mmCIF file of C-alpha atoms in Angstrom:
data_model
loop_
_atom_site.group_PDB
_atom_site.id
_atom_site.type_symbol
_atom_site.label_atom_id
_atom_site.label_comp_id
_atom_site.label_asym_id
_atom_site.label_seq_id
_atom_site.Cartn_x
_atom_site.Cartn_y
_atom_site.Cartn_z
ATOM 1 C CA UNK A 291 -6.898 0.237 6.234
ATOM 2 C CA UNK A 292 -7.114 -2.562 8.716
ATOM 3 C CA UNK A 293 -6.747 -4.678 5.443
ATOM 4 C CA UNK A 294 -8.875 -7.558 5.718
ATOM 5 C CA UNK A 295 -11.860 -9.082 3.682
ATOM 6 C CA UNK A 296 -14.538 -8.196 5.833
ATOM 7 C CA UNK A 297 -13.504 -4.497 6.495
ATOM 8 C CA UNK A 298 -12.559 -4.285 2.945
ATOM 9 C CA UNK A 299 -16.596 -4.869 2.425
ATOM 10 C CA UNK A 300 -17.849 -2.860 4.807
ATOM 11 C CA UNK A 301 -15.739 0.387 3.145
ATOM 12 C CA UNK A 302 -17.217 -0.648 -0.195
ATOM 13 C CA UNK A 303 -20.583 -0.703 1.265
ATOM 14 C CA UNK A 304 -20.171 2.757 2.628
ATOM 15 C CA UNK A 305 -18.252 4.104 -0.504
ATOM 16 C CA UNK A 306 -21.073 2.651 -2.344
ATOM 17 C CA UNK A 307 -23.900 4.698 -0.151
ATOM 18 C CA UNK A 308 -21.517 8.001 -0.086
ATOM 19 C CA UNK A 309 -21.759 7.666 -4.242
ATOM 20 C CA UNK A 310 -25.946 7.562 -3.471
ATOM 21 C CA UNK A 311 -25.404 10.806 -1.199
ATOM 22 C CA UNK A 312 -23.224 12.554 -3.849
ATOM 23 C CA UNK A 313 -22.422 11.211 -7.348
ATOM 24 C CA UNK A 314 -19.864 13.692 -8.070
ATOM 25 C CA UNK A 315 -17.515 13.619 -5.606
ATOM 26 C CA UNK A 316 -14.439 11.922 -7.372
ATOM 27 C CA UNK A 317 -12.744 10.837 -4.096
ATOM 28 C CA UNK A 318 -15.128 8.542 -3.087
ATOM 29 C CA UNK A 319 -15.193 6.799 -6.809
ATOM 30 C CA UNK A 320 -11.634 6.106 -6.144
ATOM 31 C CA UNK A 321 -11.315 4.812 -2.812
ATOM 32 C CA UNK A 322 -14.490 2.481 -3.976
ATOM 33 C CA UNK A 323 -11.847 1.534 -6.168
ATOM 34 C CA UNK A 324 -9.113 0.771 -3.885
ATOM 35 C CA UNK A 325 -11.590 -1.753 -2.370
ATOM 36 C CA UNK A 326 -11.602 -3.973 -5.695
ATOM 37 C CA UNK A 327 -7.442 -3.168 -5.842
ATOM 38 C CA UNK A 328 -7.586 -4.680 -1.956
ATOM 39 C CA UNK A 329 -9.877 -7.939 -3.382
ATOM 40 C CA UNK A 330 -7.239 -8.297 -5.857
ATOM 41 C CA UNK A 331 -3.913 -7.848 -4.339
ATOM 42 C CA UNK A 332 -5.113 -10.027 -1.319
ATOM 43 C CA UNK A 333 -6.450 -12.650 -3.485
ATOM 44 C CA UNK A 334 -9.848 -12.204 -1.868
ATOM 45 C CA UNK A 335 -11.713 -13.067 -5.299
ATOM 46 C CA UNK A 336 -11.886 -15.610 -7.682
ATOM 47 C CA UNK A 337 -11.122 -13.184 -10.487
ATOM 48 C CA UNK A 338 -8.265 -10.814 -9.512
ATOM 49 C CA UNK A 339 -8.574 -9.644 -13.594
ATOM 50 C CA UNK A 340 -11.939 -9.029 -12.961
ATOM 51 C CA UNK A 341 -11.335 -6.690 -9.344
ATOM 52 C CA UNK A 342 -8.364 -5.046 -11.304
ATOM 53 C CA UNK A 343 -10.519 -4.254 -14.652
ATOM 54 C CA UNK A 344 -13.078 -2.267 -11.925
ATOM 55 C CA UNK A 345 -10.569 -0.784 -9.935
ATOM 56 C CA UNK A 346 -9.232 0.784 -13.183
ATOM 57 C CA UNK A 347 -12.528 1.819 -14.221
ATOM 58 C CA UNK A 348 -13.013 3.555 -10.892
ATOM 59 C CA UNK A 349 -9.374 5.538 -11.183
ATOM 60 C CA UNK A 350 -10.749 6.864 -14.611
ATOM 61 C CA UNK A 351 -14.091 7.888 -13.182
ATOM 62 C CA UNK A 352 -11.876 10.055 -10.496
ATOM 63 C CA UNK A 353 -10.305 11.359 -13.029
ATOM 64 C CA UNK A 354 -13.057 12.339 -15.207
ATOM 65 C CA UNK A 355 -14.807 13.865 -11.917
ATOM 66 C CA UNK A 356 -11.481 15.898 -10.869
ATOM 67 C CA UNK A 357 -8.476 15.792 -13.274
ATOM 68 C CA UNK A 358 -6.310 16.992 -10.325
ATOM 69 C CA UNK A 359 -6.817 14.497 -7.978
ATOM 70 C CA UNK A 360 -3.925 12.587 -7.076
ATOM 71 C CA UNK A 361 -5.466 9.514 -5.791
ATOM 72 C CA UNK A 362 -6.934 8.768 -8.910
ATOM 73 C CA UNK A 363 -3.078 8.521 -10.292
ATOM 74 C CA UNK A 364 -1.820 6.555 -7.610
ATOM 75 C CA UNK A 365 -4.549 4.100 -7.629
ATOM 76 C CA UNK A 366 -4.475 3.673 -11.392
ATOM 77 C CA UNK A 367 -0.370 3.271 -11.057
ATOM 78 C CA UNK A 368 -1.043 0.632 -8.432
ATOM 79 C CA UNK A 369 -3.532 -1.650 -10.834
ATOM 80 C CA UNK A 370 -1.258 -1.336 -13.271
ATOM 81 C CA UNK A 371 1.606 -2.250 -11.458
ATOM 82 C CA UNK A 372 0.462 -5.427 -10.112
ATOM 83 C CA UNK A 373 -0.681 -6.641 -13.438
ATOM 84 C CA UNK A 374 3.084 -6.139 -14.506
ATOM 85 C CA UNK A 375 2.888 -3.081 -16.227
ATOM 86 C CA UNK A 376 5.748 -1.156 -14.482
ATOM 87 C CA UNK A 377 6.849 1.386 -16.231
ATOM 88 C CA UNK A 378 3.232 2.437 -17.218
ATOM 89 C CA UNK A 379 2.705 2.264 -12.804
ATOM 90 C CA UNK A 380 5.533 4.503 -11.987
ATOM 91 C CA UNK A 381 4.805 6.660 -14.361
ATOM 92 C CA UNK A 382 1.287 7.178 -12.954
ATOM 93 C CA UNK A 383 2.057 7.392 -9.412
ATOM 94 C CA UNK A 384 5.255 10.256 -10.707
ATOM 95 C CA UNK A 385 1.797 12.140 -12.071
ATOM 96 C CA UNK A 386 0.049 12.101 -8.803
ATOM 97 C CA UNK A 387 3.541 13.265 -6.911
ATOM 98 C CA UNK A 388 3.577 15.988 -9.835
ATOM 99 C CA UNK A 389 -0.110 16.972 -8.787
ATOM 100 C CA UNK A 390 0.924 16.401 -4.937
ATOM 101 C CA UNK A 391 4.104 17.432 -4.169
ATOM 102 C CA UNK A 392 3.245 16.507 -0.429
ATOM 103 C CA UNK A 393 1.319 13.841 -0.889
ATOM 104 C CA UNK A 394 2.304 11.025 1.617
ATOM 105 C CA UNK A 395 0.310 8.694 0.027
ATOM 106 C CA UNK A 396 2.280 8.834 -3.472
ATOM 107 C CA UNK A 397 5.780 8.551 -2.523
ATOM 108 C CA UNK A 398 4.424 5.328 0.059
ATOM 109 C CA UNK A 399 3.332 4.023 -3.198
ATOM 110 C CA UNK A 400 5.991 4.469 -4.846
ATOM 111 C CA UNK A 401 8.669 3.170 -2.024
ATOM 112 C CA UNK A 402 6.970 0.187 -2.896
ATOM 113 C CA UNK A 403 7.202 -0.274 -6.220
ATOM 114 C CA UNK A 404 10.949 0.581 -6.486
ATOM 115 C CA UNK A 405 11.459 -1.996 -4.419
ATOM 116 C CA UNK A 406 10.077 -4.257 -5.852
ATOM 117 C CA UNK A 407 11.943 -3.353 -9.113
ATOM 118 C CA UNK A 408 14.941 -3.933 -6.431
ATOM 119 C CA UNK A 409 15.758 -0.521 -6.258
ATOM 120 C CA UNK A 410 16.547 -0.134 -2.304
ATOM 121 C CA UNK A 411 17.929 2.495 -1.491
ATOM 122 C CA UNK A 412 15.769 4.273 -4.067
ATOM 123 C CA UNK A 413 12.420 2.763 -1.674
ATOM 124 C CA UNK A 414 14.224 3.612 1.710
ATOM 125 C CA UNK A 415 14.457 7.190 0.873
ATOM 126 C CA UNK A 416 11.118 7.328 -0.604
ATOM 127 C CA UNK A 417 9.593 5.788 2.298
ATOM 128 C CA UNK A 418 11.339 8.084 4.469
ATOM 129 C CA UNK A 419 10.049 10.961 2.395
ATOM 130 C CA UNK A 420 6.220 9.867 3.299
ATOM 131 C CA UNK A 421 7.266 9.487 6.938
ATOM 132 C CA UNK A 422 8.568 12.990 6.899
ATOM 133 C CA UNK A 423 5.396 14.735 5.322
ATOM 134 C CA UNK A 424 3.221 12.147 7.497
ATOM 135 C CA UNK A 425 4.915 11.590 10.835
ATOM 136 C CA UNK A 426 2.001 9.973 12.382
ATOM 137 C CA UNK A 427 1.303 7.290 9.949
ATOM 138 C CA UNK A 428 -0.363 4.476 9.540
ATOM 139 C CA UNK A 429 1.300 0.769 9.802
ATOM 140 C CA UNK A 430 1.536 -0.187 6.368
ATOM 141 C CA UNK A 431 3.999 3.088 5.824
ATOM 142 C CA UNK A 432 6.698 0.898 8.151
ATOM 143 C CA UNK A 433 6.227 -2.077 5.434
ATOM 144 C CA UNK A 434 7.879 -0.681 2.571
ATOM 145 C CA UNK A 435 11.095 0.680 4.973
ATOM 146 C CA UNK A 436 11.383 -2.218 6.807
ATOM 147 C CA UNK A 437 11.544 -4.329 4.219
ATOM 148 C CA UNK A 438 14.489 -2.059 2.227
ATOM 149 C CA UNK A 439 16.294 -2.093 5.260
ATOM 150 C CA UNK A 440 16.448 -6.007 4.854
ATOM 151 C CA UNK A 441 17.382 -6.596 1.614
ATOM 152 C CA UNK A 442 20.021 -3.731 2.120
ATOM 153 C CA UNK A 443 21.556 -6.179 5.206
ATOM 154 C CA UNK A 444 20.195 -3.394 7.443
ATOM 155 C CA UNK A 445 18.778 -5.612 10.012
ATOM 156 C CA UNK A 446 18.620 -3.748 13.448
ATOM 157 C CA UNK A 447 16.984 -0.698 11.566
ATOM 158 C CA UNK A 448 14.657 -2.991 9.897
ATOM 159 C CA UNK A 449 13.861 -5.034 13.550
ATOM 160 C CA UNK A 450 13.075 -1.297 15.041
ATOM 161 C CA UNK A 451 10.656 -0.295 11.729
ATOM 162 C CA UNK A 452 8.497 -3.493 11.186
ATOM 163 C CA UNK A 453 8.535 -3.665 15.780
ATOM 164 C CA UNK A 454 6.357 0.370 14.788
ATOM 165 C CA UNK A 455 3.962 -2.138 12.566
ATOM 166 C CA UNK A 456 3.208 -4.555 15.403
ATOM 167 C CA UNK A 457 2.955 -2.100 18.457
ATOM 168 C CA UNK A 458 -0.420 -1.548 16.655
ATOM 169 C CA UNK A 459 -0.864 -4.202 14.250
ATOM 170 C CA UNK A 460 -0.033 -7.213 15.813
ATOM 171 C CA UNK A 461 -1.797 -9.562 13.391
ATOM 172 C CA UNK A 462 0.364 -7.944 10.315
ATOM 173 C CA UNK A 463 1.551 -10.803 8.495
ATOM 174 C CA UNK A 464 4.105 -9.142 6.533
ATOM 175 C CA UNK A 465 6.081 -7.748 9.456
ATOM 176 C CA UNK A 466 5.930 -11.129 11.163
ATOM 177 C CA UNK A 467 7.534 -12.574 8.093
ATOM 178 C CA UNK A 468 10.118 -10.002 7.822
ATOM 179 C CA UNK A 469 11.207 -9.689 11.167
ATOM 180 C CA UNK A 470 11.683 -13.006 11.168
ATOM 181 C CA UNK A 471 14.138 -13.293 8.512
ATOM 182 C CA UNK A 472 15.900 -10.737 10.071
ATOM 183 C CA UNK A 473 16.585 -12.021 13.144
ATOM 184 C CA UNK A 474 17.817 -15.437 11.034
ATOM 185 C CA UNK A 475 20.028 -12.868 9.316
ATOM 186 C CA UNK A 476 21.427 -11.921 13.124
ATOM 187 C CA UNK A 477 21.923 -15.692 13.845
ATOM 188 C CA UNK A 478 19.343 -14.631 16.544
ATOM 189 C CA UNK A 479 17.572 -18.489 16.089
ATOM 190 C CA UNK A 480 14.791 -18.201 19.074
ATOM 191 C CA UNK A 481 13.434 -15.034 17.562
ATOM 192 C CA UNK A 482 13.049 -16.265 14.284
ATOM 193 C CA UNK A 483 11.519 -19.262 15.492
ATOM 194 C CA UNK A 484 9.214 -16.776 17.708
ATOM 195 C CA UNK A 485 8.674 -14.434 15.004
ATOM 196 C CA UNK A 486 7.880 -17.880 12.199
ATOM 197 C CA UNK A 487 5.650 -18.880 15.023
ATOM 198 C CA UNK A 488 3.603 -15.409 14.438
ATOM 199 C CA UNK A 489 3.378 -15.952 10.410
ATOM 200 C CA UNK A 490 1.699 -19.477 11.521
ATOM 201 C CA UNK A 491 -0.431 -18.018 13.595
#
């Protein structure tokens, strides 16, 4: 979760060894997936087909292992999300929610892919769903919020969300980005050029 390429390799390495350990523990098939999702969605490969095709295969393997596992769903609605199947994506991660009714993780997931469909308001409740059932969360929980409350004209509330990102993140290029289009929104000039300054950086 600190998202880069050389973390992302050291969890695959120790996904990979856990898999040695125990070969039937299902959880640890999928979040060996989610490392080939990361190499994709980050453009860390040369093939992002290739990273998706394995990711997928990993989601299924979690599946076979333990039909109830949410994680498997979620992961398997993320792959196929960002390889533009949408509908078929939603309608995994609604499986996973169905399996998890309190899964944090799922309705994260799915705050972002609403929005992306431009469904705001749709994403800002979602998101605050997964806050609710996860108040201590990680960073990337803030992303999908504070980017709603942008593209809903929002701007202070999405200023105060992505500022939860960076009080722990600081390098998080997203919330950089964002915040500074919001405070170009606000006519707030120096801060945008502060917060551009932190995307260059």
């Amino acid at each position: 979760f600190r998202f880069t390429k050389e973390d992302n390799a050291t969890a695959r390495r120790l996904f990979e060894e856990a898999i040695v350990l125990d070969p039937e523990y299902a959880f640890v098939y999928v979040m060996l997936g989610w490392t080939y999702y990361m190499d994709a969605r980050y453009g860390w490969v040369d093939s992002r087909a290739e990273s998706f095709k394995v990711a997928g295969k990993y989601a299924q393997k979690g599946m076979e292992l333990n039909d109830t596992l949410d994680n498997s769903y979620l992961l398997m609605g993320s792959v196929y999300f960002l390889q533009g199947q949408h509908e078929e994506g939603i309608a995994e991660v609604e499986r996973a929610i169905a399996l998890n009714p309190n899964g944090a993780n799922n309705y994260n997931g799915l705050a972002g892919m609403v929005g992306a469909l431009g469904r705001w308001d749709e994403s800002i409740q979602l998101s605050k769903k997964a806050l609710r059932l996860r108040p201590v969360a990680p960073a990337h929980y803030y992303h999908w919020l504070g980017r709603a409350y942008f593209m809903t004209g929002q701007y202070e509330e999405a200023i105060a969300t992505l500022k939860k990102i960076l009080k722990n993140k600081p390098n998080y290029l997203h919330a950089h980005a964002v915040l500074a289009a919001c405070y170009s929104s606000l006519d707030r000039h120096a801060e945008a050029a502060a917060a551009a300054g932190e995307v260059l950086r």
